[in-house]
Amino acid sequence: QVQLQESGPGLVKPSQTLSLTCTVSGGSVSSGTYYWNWIRQPAGKGLEWIGRMYFSGGTNYNPSLKSRVAISVDTSKNQVSLKLSSVTAADTAVYYCARRYYGSGVDAFDIWGPGTMVTVSS
Amino acid sequence: QSVLTQPPSASGTPGQRVTISCSGSSSNIGGNTVNWYQQLPGTAPQLLIYNNNQRPSGVPDRYSGSKSGTSASLAISGLQSEDEADYYCAAWDDILNGWVFGGGTKLTVL
């Protein structure tokens, strides 16, 4: 059973870079049928897609965050990473790692991590 | 402001059937499949419906989805207290070149 687990600092200062890691267990980030995504949710609000990465290097980012976001995959550690620079209070949210399964008629986020809360504050 | 539009709330009594709508445009719902996610209080979202109307293994057939043009709907029949949750629609957007979500609908079982 594939599981995702987000980790990283729960508190980040304004203007600094938010760095999170998603560790994949029970499966490989190198599998060809998956994209690895980051999605966030401010308290009491809806979901916002941040971006995605394919293990071989292809990425797509939300246009509203594109200038500040970088997603990478470390196949040796079976991890997916998120970096969001120049953060402000508006970046305070629960950050989820999610696997997009693409194949056999499916194109959806089929597995999610439990999420990690990140607060931007001085 | 979400790209996909959902009603902020919905409600029903046990046993009733409720529907939640999701409205988009030709660049998202109109040209791509719609997925629905259920988020129980304090937990991560989980896939409820994919490819407009398909249920993942383990999802009861009380849940059904449909799509017509640039709109989609989620229906829940035989409403139960455990259905109280937030529901989100999602689709790929060809113009934004990314996934877009609805703002979410909070379902209350009265």
JSON list of C-alpha atoms in Angstrom, two decimals:
[
{"chain": "A", "resi": 1, "resn": "GLN", "atom": "CA", "xyz": [0.00, 0.00, 0.00]},
{"chain": "A", "resi": 2, "resn": "VAL", "atom": "CA", "xyz": [1.56, 3.28, -1.14]},
{"chain": "A", "resi": 3, "resn": "GLN", "atom": "CA", "xyz": [1.69, 5.98, 1.50]},
{"chain": "A", "resi": 4, "resn": "LEU", "atom": "CA", "xyz": [2.81, 9.59, 1.34]},
{"chain": "A", "resi": 5, "resn": "GLN", "atom": "CA", "xyz": [4.17, 11.58, 4.28]},
{"chain": "A", "resi": 6, "resn": "GLU", "atom": "CA", "xyz": [4.91, 15.30, 4.20]},
{"chain": "A", "resi": 7, "resn": "SER", "atom": "CA", "xyz": [7.55, 16.78, 6.47]},
{"chain": "A", "resi": 8, "resn": "GLY", "atom": "CA", "xyz": [9.27, 20.10, 7.05]},
{"chain": "A", "resi": 9, "resn": "PRO", "atom": "CA", "xyz": [9.33, 23.18, 9.28]},
{"chain": "A", "resi": 10, "resn": "GLY", "atom": "CA", "xyz": [5.98, 24.21, 10.66]},
{"chain": "A", "resi": 11, "resn": "LEU", "atom": "CA", "xyz": [7.02, 27.86, 10.94]},
{"chain": "A", "resi": 12, "resn": "VAL", "atom": "CA", "xyz": [8.69, 29.96, 8.28]},
{"chain": "A", "resi": 13, "resn": "LYS", "atom": "CA", "xyz": [9.58, 33.65, 8.48]},
{"chain": "A", "resi": 14, "resn": "PRO", "atom": "CA", "xyz": [8.24, 36.10, 5.90]},
{"chain": "A", "resi": 15, "resn": "SER", "atom": "CA", "xyz": [10.46, 36.53, 2.82]},
{"chain": "A", "resi": 16, "resn": "GLN", "atom": "CA", "xyz": [12.18, 33.20, 3.48]},
{"chain": "A", "resi": 17, "resn": "THR", "atom": "CA", "xyz": [11.88, 29.95, 1.51]},
{"chain": "A", "resi": 18, "resn": "LEU", "atom": "CA", "xyz": [9.43, 27.23, 2.53]},
{"chain": "A", "resi": 19, "resn": "SER", "atom": "CA", "xyz": [10.89, 23.76, 2.03]},
{"chain": "A", "resi": 20, "resn": "LEU", "atom": "CA", "xyz": [8.86, 20.57, 2.34]},
{"chain": "A", "resi": 21, "resn": "THR", "atom": "CA", "xyz": [9.54, 16.92, 1.58]},
{"chain": "A", "resi": 22, "resn": "CYS", "atom": "CA", "xyz": [7.14, 14.15, 0.68]},
{"chain": "A", "resi": 23, "resn": "THR", "atom": "CA", "xyz": [8.42, 10.65, 1.39]},
{"chain": "A", "resi": 24, "resn": "VAL", "atom": "CA", "xyz": [6.87, 7.86, -0.66]},
{"chain": "A", "resi": 25, "resn": "SER", "atom": "CA", "xyz": [6.66, 4.43, 0.93]},
{"chain": "A", "resi": 26, "resn": "GLY", "atom": "CA", "xyz": [5.34, 1.21, -0.53]},
{"chain": "A", "resi": 27, "resn": "GLY", "atom": "CA", "xyz": [6.02, 2.34, -4.07]},
{"chain": "A", "resi": 28, "resn": "SER", "atom": "CA", "xyz": [8.48, 4.15, -6.30]},
{"chain": "A", "resi": 29, "resn": "VAL", "atom": "CA", "xyz": [8.54, 7.77, -7.42]},
{"chain": "A", "resi": 30, "resn": "SER", "atom": "CA", "xyz": [10.08, 6.48, -10.63]},
{"chain": "A", "resi": 31, "resn": "SER", "atom": "CA", "xyz": [6.96, 4.65, -11.74]},
{"chain": "A", "resi": 32, "resn": "GLY", "atom": "CA", "xyz": [5.93, 5.86, -15.16]},
{"chain": "A", "resi": 33, "resn": "THR", "atom": "CA", "xyz": [2.20, 6.17, -14.54]},
{"chain": "A", "resi": 34, "resn": "TYR", "atom": "CA", "xyz": [2.38, 8.77, -11.79]},
{"chain": "A", "resi": 35, "resn": "TYR", "atom": "CA", "xyz": [2.86, 12.50, -11.44]},
{"chain": "A", "resi": 36, "resn": "TRP", "atom": "CA", "xyz": [3.75, 13.88, -8.03]},
{"chain": "A", "resi": 37, "resn": "ASN", "atom": "CA", "xyz": [1.83, 16.96, -6.95]},
{"chain": "A", "resi": 38, "resn": "TRP", "atom": "CA", "xyz": [1.71, 19.55, -4.22]},
{"chain": "A", "resi": 39, "resn": "ILE", "atom": "CA", "xyz": [-1.63, 21.04, -3.20]},
{"chain": "A", "resi": 40, "resn": "ARG", "atom": "CA", "xyz": [-2.34, 23.47, -0.38]},
{"chain": "A", "resi": 41, "resn": "GLN", "atom": "CA", "xyz": [-5.32, 24.53, 1.68]},
{"chain": "A", "resi": 42, "resn": "PRO", "atom": "CA", "xyz": [-5.47, 27.67, 3.84]},
{"chain": "A", "resi": 43, "resn": "ALA", "atom": "CA", "xyz": [-7.46, 27.23, 7.02]},
{"chain": "A", "resi": 44, "resn": "GLY", "atom": "CA", "xyz": [-11.17, 27.17, 6.31]},
{"chain": "A", "resi": 45, "resn": "LYS", "atom": "CA", "xyz": [-10.63, 27.56, 2.57]},
{"chain": "A", "resi": 46, "resn": "GLY", "atom": "CA", "xyz": [-10.50, 25.45, -0.55]},
{"chain": "A", "resi": 47, "resn": "LEU", "atom": "CA", "xyz": [-7.80, 23.50, -2.31]},
{"chain": "A", "resi": 48, "resn": "GLU", "atom": "CA", "xyz": [-5.18, 25.12, -4.52]},
{"chain": "A", "resi": 49, "resn": "TRP", "atom": "CA", "xyz": [-2.96, 23.12, -6.86]},
{"chain": "A", "resi": 50, "resn": "ILE", "atom": "CA", "xyz": [0.66, 24.25, -6.62]},
{"chain": "A", "resi": 51, "resn": "GLY", "atom": "CA", "xyz": [2.38, 22.11, -9.21]},
{"chain": "A", "resi": 52, "resn": "ARG", "atom": "CA", "xyz": [3.48, 18.69, -10.34]},
{"chain": "A", "resi": 53, "resn": "MET", "atom": "CA", "xyz": [6.52, 16.78, -11.43]},
{"chain": "A", "resi": 54, "resn": "TYR", "atom": "CA", "xyz": [7.14, 13.65, -13.43]},
{"chain": "A", "resi": 55, "resn": "PHE", "atom": "CA", "xyz": [10.05, 11.55, -12.22]},
{"chain": "A", "resi": 56, "resn": "SER", "atom": "CA", "xyz": [12.02, 12.14, -15.42]},
{"chain": "A", "resi": 57, "resn": "GLY", "atom": "CA", "xyz": [11.93, 15.89, -14.93]},
{"chain": "A", "resi": 58, "resn": "GLY", "atom": "CA", "xyz": [8.85, 17.40, -16.52]},
{"chain": "A", "resi": 59, "resn": "THR", "atom": "CA", "xyz": [7.11, 20.02, -14.38]},
{"chain": "A", "resi": 60, "resn": "ASN", "atom": "CA", "xyz": [4.00, 22.19, -14.45]},
{"chain": "A", "resi": 61, "resn": "TYR", "atom": "CA", "xyz": [3.26, 24.95, -11.98]},
{"chain": "A", "resi": 62, "resn": "ASN", "atom": "CA", "xyz": [0.24, 27.03, -11.06]},
{"chain": "A", "resi": 63, "resn": "PRO", "atom": "CA", "xyz": [0.70, 30.28, -13.04]},
{"chain": "A", "resi": 64, "resn": "SER", "atom": "CA", "xyz": [-0.06, 32.31, -9.93]},
{"chain": "A", "resi": 65, "resn": "LEU", "atom": "CA", "xyz": [2.88, 30.73, -8.07]},
{"chain": "A", "resi": 66, "resn": "LYS", "atom": "CA", "xyz": [5.20, 29.83, -10.94]},
{"chain": "A", "resi": 67, "resn": "SER", "atom": "CA", "xyz": [7.80, 32.51, -10.24]},
{"chain": "A", "resi": 68, "resn": "ARG", "atom": "CA", "xyz": [8.30, 31.28, -6.66]},
{"chain": "A", "resi": 69, "resn": "VAL", "atom": "CA", "xyz": [7.89, 27.49, -6.90]},
{"chain": "A", "resi": 70, "resn": "ALA", "atom": "CA", "xyz": [10.25, 24.63, -7.55]},
{"chain": "A", "resi": 71, "resn": "ILE", "atom": "CA", "xyz": [9.34, 20.93, -7.31]},
{"chain": "A", "resi": 72, "resn": "SER", "atom": "CA", "xyz": [11.96, 18.22, -7.55]},
{"chain": "A", "resi": 73, "resn": "VAL", "atom": "CA", "xyz": [12.19, 14.45, -7.23]},
{"chain": "A", "resi": 74, "resn": "ASP", "atom": "CA", "xyz": [14.99, 12.51, -5.55]},
{"chain": "A", "resi": 75, "resn": "THR", "atom": "CA", "xyz": [14.71, 8.97, -6.85]},
{"chain": "A", "resi": 76, "resn": "SER", "atom": "CA", "xyz": [17.49, 7.71, -4.58]},
{"chain": "A", "resi": 77, "resn": "LYS", "atom": "CA", "xyz": [15.52, 8.77, -1.50]},
{"chain": "A", "resi": 78, "resn": "ASN", "atom": "CA", "xyz": [12.08, 8.17, -3.03]},
{"chain": "A", "resi": 79, "resn": "GLN", "atom": "CA", "xyz": [11.11, 11.72, -2.15]},
{"chain": "A", "resi": 80, "resn": "VAL", "atom": "CA", "xyz": [9.40, 14.68, -3.74]},
{"chain": "A", "resi": 81, "resn": "SER", "atom": "CA", "xyz": [10.34, 18.18, -2.61]},
{"chain": "A", "resi": 82, "resn": "LEU", "atom": "CA", "xyz": [8.66, 21.56, -2.70]},
{"chain": "A", "resi": 83, "resn": "LYS", "atom": "CA", "xyz": [10.36, 24.92, -2.40]},
{"chain": "A", "resi": 84, "resn": "LEU", "atom": "CA", "xyz": [8.34, 28.13, -2.27]},
{"chain": "A", "resi": 85, "resn": "SER", "atom": "CA", "xyz": [10.36, 31.32, -2.06]},
{"chain": "A", "resi": 86, "resn": "SER", "atom": "CA", "xyz": [9.59, 34.82, -0.75]},
{"chain": "A", "resi": 87, "resn": "VAL", "atom": "CA", "xyz": [6.74, 33.59, 1.41]},
{"chain": "A", "resi": 88, "resn": "THR", "atom": "CA", "xyz": [4.15, 35.85, 3.01]},
{"chain": "A", "resi": 89, "resn": "ALA", "atom": "CA", "xyz": [1.31, 35.27, 5.44]},
{"chain": "A", "resi": 90, "resn": "ALA", "atom": "CA", "xyz": [-0.85, 34.36, 2.44]},
{"chain": "A", "resi": 91, "resn": "ASP", "atom": "CA", "xyz": [1.21, 31.18, 2.06]},
{"chain": "A", "resi": 92, "resn": "THR", "atom": "CA", "xyz": [0.09, 29.91, 5.46]},
{"chain": "A", "resi": 93, "resn": "ALA", "atom": "CA", "xyz": [-1.74, 26.66, 4.78]},
{"chain": "A", "resi": 94, "resn": "VAL", "atom": "CA", "xyz": [-1.83, 22.90, 5.09]},
{"chain": "A", "resi": 95, "resn": "TYR", "atom": "CA", "xyz": [0.37, 21.51, 2.34]},
{"chain": "A", "resi": 96, "resn": "TYR", "atom": "CA", "xyz": [-0.51, 18.15, 0.81]},
{"chain": "A", "resi": 97, "resn": "CYS", "atom": "CA", "xyz": [1.52, 15.83, -1.33]},
{"chain": "A", "resi": 98, "resn": "ALA", "atom": "CA", "xyz": [-0.67, 13.88, -3.75]},
{"chain": "A", "resi": 99, "resn": "ARG", "atom": "CA", "xyz": [-0.07, 11.22, -6.38]},
{"chain": "A", "resi": 100, "resn": "ARG", "atom": "CA", "xyz": [-1.74, 11.65, -9.72]},
{"chain": "A", "resi": 101, "resn": "TYR", "atom": "CA", "xyz": [-2.47, 8.31, -11.32]},
{"chain": "A", "resi": 102, "resn": "TYR", "atom": "CA", "xyz": [-2.74, 8.47, -15.09]},
{"chain": "A", "resi": 103, "resn": "GLY", "atom": "CA", "xyz": [-3.75, 5.29, -16.84]},
{"chain": "A", "resi": 104, "resn": "SER", "atom": "CA", "xyz": [-6.47, 2.71, -17.44]},
{"chain": "A", "resi": 105, "resn": "GLY", "atom": "CA", "xyz": [-9.05, 5.47, -17.82]},
{"chain": "A", "resi": 106, "resn": "VAL", "atom": "CA", "xyz": [-8.03, 7.14, -14.58]},
{"chain": "A", "resi": 107, "resn": "ASP", "atom": "CA", "xyz": [-6.59, 10.64, -14.29]},
{"chain": "A", "resi": 108, "resn": "ALA", "atom": "CA", "xyz": [-6.93, 11.73, -10.68]},
{"chain": "A", "resi": 109, "resn": "PHE", "atom": "CA", "xyz": [-5.20, 12.31, -7.38]},
{"chain": "A", "resi": 110, "resn": "ASP", "atom": "CA", "xyz": [-5.66, 8.82, -6.01]},
{"chain": "A", "resi": 111, "resn": "ILE", "atom": "CA", "xyz": [-3.39, 8.98, -2.95]},
{"chain": "A", "resi": 112, "resn": "TRP", "atom": "CA", "xyz": [-2.84, 11.92, -0.60]},
{"chain": "A", "resi": 113, "resn": "GLY", "atom": "CA", "xyz": [-0.53, 12.47, 2.32]},
{"chain": "A", "resi": 114, "resn": "PRO", "atom": "CA", "xyz": [-2.04, 13.56, 5.65]},
{"chain": "A", "resi": 115, "resn": "GLY", "atom": "CA", "xyz": [-0.77, 17.09, 5.09]},
{"chain": "A", "resi": 116, "resn": "THR", "atom": "CA", "xyz": [1.54, 19.35, 7.04]},
{"chain": "A", "resi": 117, "resn": "MET", "atom": "CA", "xyz": [0.66, 22.75, 8.47]},
{"chain": "A", "resi": 118, "resn": "VAL", "atom": "CA", "xyz": [2.99, 25.61, 7.59]},
{"chain": "A", "resi": 119, "resn": "THR", "atom": "CA", "xyz": [2.63, 29.00, 9.23]},
{"chain": "A", "resi": 120, "resn": "VAL", "atom": "CA", "xyz": [4.39, 32.07, 7.87]},
{"chain": "A", "resi": 121, "resn": "SER", "atom": "CA", "xyz": [5.08, 34.46, 10.71]},
{"chain": "A", "resi": 122, "resn": "SER", "atom": "CA", "xyz": [7.92, 36.41, 12.23]},
{"chain": "B", "resi": 1, "resn": "GLN", "atom": "CA", "xyz": [-11.86, 33.01, -6.45]},
{"chain": "B", "resi": 2, "resn": "SER", "atom": "CA", "xyz": [-11.97, 29.41, -7.65]},
{"chain": "B", "resi": 3, "resn": "VAL", "atom": "CA", "xyz": [-11.95, 28.58, -11.35]},
{"chain": "B", "resi": 4, "resn": "LEU", "atom": "CA", "xyz": [-14.71, 26.00, -10.84]},
{"chain": "B", "resi": 5, "resn": "THR", "atom": "CA", "xyz": [-17.90, 27.17, -9.14]},
{"chain": "B", "resi": 6, "resn": "GLN", "atom": "CA", "xyz": [-19.63, 25.17, -6.43]},
{"chain": "B", "resi": 7, "resn": "PRO", "atom": "CA", "xyz": [-22.35, 26.15, -3.96]},
{"chain": "B", "resi": 8, "resn": "PRO", "atom": "CA", "xyz": [-20.71, 26.82, -0.57]},
{"chain": "B", "resi": 9, "resn": "SER", "atom": "CA", "xyz": [-23.18, 24.65, 1.29]},
{"chain": "B", "resi": 10, "resn": "ALA", "atom": "CA", "xyz": [-25.74, 21.89, 0.91]},
{"chain": "B", "resi": 11, "resn": "SER", "atom": "CA", "xyz": [-27.88, 19.96, 3.34]},
{"chain": "B", "resi": 12, "resn": "GLY", "atom": "CA", "xyz": [-30.29, 17.10, 3.65]},
{"chain": "B", "resi": 13, "resn": "THR", "atom": "CA", "xyz": [-31.89, 14.74, 6.12]},
{"chain": "B", "resi": 14, "resn": "PRO", "atom": "CA", "xyz": [-30.92, 11.09, 6.55]},
{"chain": "B", "resi": 15, "resn": "GLY", "atom": "CA", "xyz": [-32.13, 8.99, 3.66]},
{"chain": "B", "resi": 16, "resn": "GLN", "atom": "CA", "xyz": [-32.54, 11.94, 1.31]},
{"chain": "B", "resi": 17, "resn": "ARG", "atom": "CA", "xyz": [-30.78, 12.48, -2.01]},
{"chain": "B", "resi": 18, "resn": "VAL", "atom": "CA", "xyz": [-28.66, 15.59, -2.45]},
{"chain": "B", "resi": 19, "resn": "THR", "atom": "CA", "xyz": [-26.80, 16.93, -5.42]},
{"chain": "B", "resi": 20, "resn": "ILE", "atom": "CA", "xyz": [-23.81, 19.26, -5.60]},
{"chain": "B", "resi": 21, "resn": "SER", "atom": "CA", "xyz": [-23.10, 21.17, -8.77]},
{"chain": "B", "resi": 22, "resn": "CYS", "atom": "CA", "xyz": [-19.79, 22.24, -10.29]},
{"chain": "B", "resi": 23, "resn": "SER", "atom": "CA", "xyz": [-19.64, 24.77, -13.09]},
{"chain": "B", "resi": 24, "resn": "GLY", "atom": "CA", "xyz": [-16.65, 25.48, -15.29]},
{"chain": "B", "resi": 25, "resn": "SER", "atom": "CA", "xyz": [-15.77, 26.36, -18.86]},
{"chain": "B", "resi": 26, "resn": "SER", "atom": "CA", "xyz": [-14.70, 24.82, -22.14]},
{"chain": "B", "resi": 27, "resn": "SER", "atom": "CA", "xyz": [-11.05, 24.83, -21.10]},
{"chain": "B", "resi": 28, "resn": "ASN", "atom": "CA", "xyz": [-11.61, 22.64, -18.07]},
{"chain": "B", "resi": 29, "resn": "ILE", "atom": "CA", "xyz": [-14.84, 20.69, -17.53]},
{"chain": "B", "resi": 30, "resn": "GLY", "atom": "CA", "xyz": [-15.91, 21.13, -21.14]},
{"chain": "B", "resi": 31, "resn": "GLY", "atom": "CA", "xyz": [-12.83, 19.39, -22.50]},
{"chain": "B", "resi": 32, "resn": "ASN", "atom": "CA", "xyz": [-11.60, 17.16, -19.69]},
{"chain": "B", "resi": 33, "resn": "THR", "atom": "CA", "xyz": [-12.87, 14.69, -17.13]},
{"chain": "B", "resi": 34, "resn": "VAL", "atom": "CA", "xyz": [-14.10, 15.73, -13.70]},
{"chain": "B", "resi": 35, "resn": "ASN", "atom": "CA", "xyz": [-13.05, 14.25, -10.39]},
{"chain": "B", "resi": 36, "resn": "TRP", "atom": "CA", "xyz": [-14.70, 14.65, -7.01]},
{"chain": "B", "resi": 37, "resn": "TYR", "atom": "CA", "xyz": [-12.95, 14.54, -3.64]},
{"chain": "B", "resi": 38, "resn": "GLN", "atom": "CA", "xyz": [-14.42, 14.10, -0.19]},
{"chain": "B", "resi": 39, "resn": "GLN", "atom": "CA", "xyz": [-12.71, 15.75, 2.78]},
{"chain": "B", "resi": 40, "resn": "LEU", "atom": "CA", "xyz": [-13.90, 14.55, 6.16]},
{"chain": "B", "resi": 41, "resn": "PRO", "atom": "CA", "xyz": [-13.29, 16.94, 9.07]},
{"chain": "B", "resi": 42, "resn": "GLY", "atom": "CA", "xyz": [-9.62, 17.20, 10.00]},
{"chain": "B", "resi": 43, "resn": "THR", "atom": "CA", "xyz": [-8.44, 14.82, 7.29]},
{"chain": "B", "resi": 44, "resn": "ALA", "atom": "CA", "xyz": [-6.89, 14.94, 3.84]},
{"chain": "B", "resi": 45, "resn": "PRO", "atom": "CA", "xyz": [-9.13, 14.83, 0.77]},
{"chain": "B", "resi": 46, "resn": "GLN", "atom": "CA", "xyz": [-9.77, 11.43, -0.76]},
{"chain": "B", "resi": 47, "resn": "LEU", "atom": "CA", "xyz": [-10.85, 10.49, -4.25]},
{"chain": "B", "resi": 48, "resn": "LEU", "atom": "CA", "xyz": [-14.58, 9.89, -4.47]},
{"chain": "B", "resi": 49, "resn": "ILE", "atom": "CA", "xyz": [-15.41, 9.97, -8.20]},
{"chain": "B", "resi": 50, "resn": "TYR", "atom": "CA", "xyz": [-13.03, 9.97, -11.19]},
{"chain": "B", "resi": 51, "resn": "ASN", "atom": "CA", "xyz": [-13.56, 10.25, -14.93]},
{"chain": "B", "resi": 52, "resn": "ASN", "atom": "CA", "xyz": [-16.90, 12.03, -14.38]},
{"chain": "B", "resi": 53, "resn": "ASN", "atom": "CA", "xyz": [-18.79, 9.03, -13.04]},
{"chain": "B", "resi": 54, "resn": "GLN", "atom": "CA", "xyz": [-16.45, 6.23, -11.94]},
{"chain": "B", "resi": 55, "resn": "ARG", "atom": "CA", "xyz": [-16.10, 5.13, -8.33]},
{"chain": "B", "resi": 56, "resn": "PRO", "atom": "CA", "xyz": [-12.81, 3.88, -6.92]},
{"chain": "B", "resi": 57, "resn": "SER", "atom": "CA", "xyz": [-12.90, 0.53, -5.22]},
{"chain": "B", "resi": 58, "resn": "GLY", "atom": "CA", "xyz": [-14.51, 0.84, -1.81]},
{"chain": "B", "resi": 59, "resn": "VAL", "atom": "CA", "xyz": [-16.68, 3.88, -2.55]},
{"chain": "B", "resi": 60, "resn": "PRO", "atom": "CA", "xyz": [-20.37, 3.02, -2.02]},
{"chain": "B", "resi": 61, "resn": "ASP", "atom": "CA", "xyz": [-22.71, 3.19, -5.01]},
{"chain": "B", "resi": 62, "resn": "ARG", "atom": "CA", "xyz": [-24.72, 5.80, -3.10]},
{"chain": "B", "resi": 63, "resn": "TYR", "atom": "CA", "xyz": [-22.27, 8.24, -4.67]},
{"chain": "B", "resi": 64, "resn": "SER", "atom": "CA", "xyz": [-22.62, 9.03, -8.36]},
{"chain": "B", "resi": 65, "resn": "GLY", "atom": "CA", "xyz": [-21.28, 11.63, -10.73]},
{"chain": "B", "resi": 66, "resn": "SER", "atom": "CA", "xyz": [-22.33, 13.08, -14.04]},
{"chain": "B", "resi": 67, "resn": "LYS", "atom": "CA", "xyz": [-21.16, 15.66, -16.54]},
{"chain": "B", "resi": 68, "resn": "SER", "atom": "CA", "xyz": [-22.89, 17.66, -19.22]},
{"chain": "B", "resi": 69, "resn": "GLY", "atom": "CA", "xyz": [-21.13, 20.32, -21.26]},
{"chain": "B", "resi": 70, "resn": "THR", "atom": "CA", "xyz": [-19.26, 22.61, -18.90]},
{"chain": "B", "resi": 71, "resn": "SER", "atom": "CA", "xyz": [-20.99, 21.44, -15.73]},
{"chain": "B", "resi": 72, "resn": "ALA", "atom": "CA", "xyz": [-20.79, 18.43, -13.49]},
{"chain": "B", "resi": 73, "resn": "SER", "atom": "CA", "xyz": [-22.75, 17.09, -10.56]},
{"chain": "B", "resi": 74, "resn": "LEU", "atom": "CA", "xyz": [-22.22, 14.83, -7.60]},
{"chain": "B", "resi": 75, "resn": "ALA", "atom": "CA", "xyz": [-25.23, 13.01, -6.21]},
{"chain": "B", "resi": 76, "resn": "ILE", "atom": "CA", "xyz": [-25.44, 11.29, -2.85]},
{"chain": "B", "resi": 77, "resn": "SER", "atom": "CA", "xyz": [-28.44, 9.09, -2.23]},
{"chain": "B", "resi": 78, "resn": "GLY", "atom": "CA", "xyz": [-29.56, 7.53, 1.04]},
{"chain": "B", "resi": 79, "resn": "LEU", "atom": "CA", "xyz": [-27.82, 10.31, 2.94]},
{"chain": "B", "resi": 80, "resn": "GLN", "atom": "CA", "xyz": [-26.03, 9.23, 6.11]},
{"chain": "B", "resi": 81, "resn": "SER", "atom": "CA", "xyz": [-24.50, 11.18, 8.97]},
{"chain": "B", "resi": 82, "resn": "GLU", "atom": "CA", "xyz": [-21.04, 10.05, 7.92]},
{"chain": "B", "resi": 83, "resn": "ASP", "atom": "CA", "xyz": [-21.51, 11.88, 4.62]},
{"chain": "B", "resi": 84, "resn": "GLU", "atom": "CA", "xyz": [-20.99, 15.18, 6.45]},
{"chain": "B", "resi": 85, "resn": "ALA", "atom": "CA", "xyz": [-17.88, 16.53, 4.79]},
{"chain": "B", "resi": 86, "resn": "ASP", "atom": "CA", "xyz": [-16.54, 19.03, 2.30]},
{"chain": "B", "resi": 87, "resn": "TYR", "atom": "CA", "xyz": [-16.77, 18.04, -1.35]},
{"chain": "B", "resi": 88, "resn": "TYR", "atom": "CA", "xyz": [-14.53, 19.40, -4.10]},
{"chain": "B", "resi": 89, "resn": "CYS", "atom": "CA", "xyz": [-14.70, 19.05, -7.86]},
{"chain": "B", "resi": 90, "resn": "ALA", "atom": "CA", "xyz": [-11.53, 19.22, -9.94]},
{"chain": "B", "resi": 91, "resn": "ALA", "atom": "CA", "xyz": [-10.50, 19.18, -13.58]},
{"chain": "B", "resi": 92, "resn": "TRP", "atom": "CA", "xyz": [-7.46, 19.86, -15.73]},
{"chain": "B", "resi": 93, "resn": "ASP", "atom": "CA", "xyz": [-7.50, 23.28, -17.36]},
{"chain": "B", "resi": 94, "resn": "ASP", "atom": "CA", "xyz": [-5.99, 23.44, -20.85]},
{"chain": "B", "resi": 95, "resn": "ILE", "atom": "CA", "xyz": [-5.44, 27.22, -20.74]},
{"chain": "B", "resi": 96, "resn": "LEU", "atom": "CA", "xyz": [-3.89, 27.39, -17.27]},
{"chain": "B", "resi": 97, "resn": "ASN", "atom": "CA", "xyz": [-2.10, 24.11, -18.01]},
{"chain": "B", "resi": 98, "resn": "GLY", "atom": "CA", "xyz": [-2.82, 22.93, -14.50]},
{"chain": "B", "resi": 99, "resn": "TRP", "atom": "CA", "xyz": [-5.42, 21.43, -12.19]},
{"chain": "B", "resi": 100, "resn": "VAL", "atom": "CA", "xyz": [-8.26, 23.62, -10.97]},
{"chain": "B", "resi": 101, "resn": "PHE", "atom": "CA", "xyz": [-10.60, 23.00, -8.08]},
{"chain": "B", "resi": 102, "resn": "GLY", "atom": "CA", "xyz": [-14.03, 24.19, -7.06]},
{"chain": "B", "resi": 103, "resn": "GLY", "atom": "CA", "xyz": [-14.28, 26.22, -3.89]},
{"chain": "B", "resi": 104, "resn": "GLY", "atom": "CA", "xyz": [-15.80, 23.28, -2.05]},
{"chain": "B", "resi": 105, "resn": "THR", "atom": "CA", "xyz": [-19.28, 22.49, -0.77]},
{"chain": "B", "resi": 106, "resn": "LYS", "atom": "CA", "xyz": [-19.90, 21.82, 2.90]},
{"chain": "B", "resi": 107, "resn": "LEU", "atom": "CA", "xyz": [-22.55, 19.12, 3.25]},
{"chain": "B", "resi": 108, "resn": "THR", "atom": "CA", "xyz": [-24.57, 19.07, 6.45]},
{"chain": "B", "resi": 109, "resn": "VAL", "atom": "CA", "xyz": [-26.78, 16.14, 7.41]},
{"chain": "B", "resi": 110, "resn": "LEU", "atom": "CA", "xyz": [-29.64, 17.59, 9.45]}
]
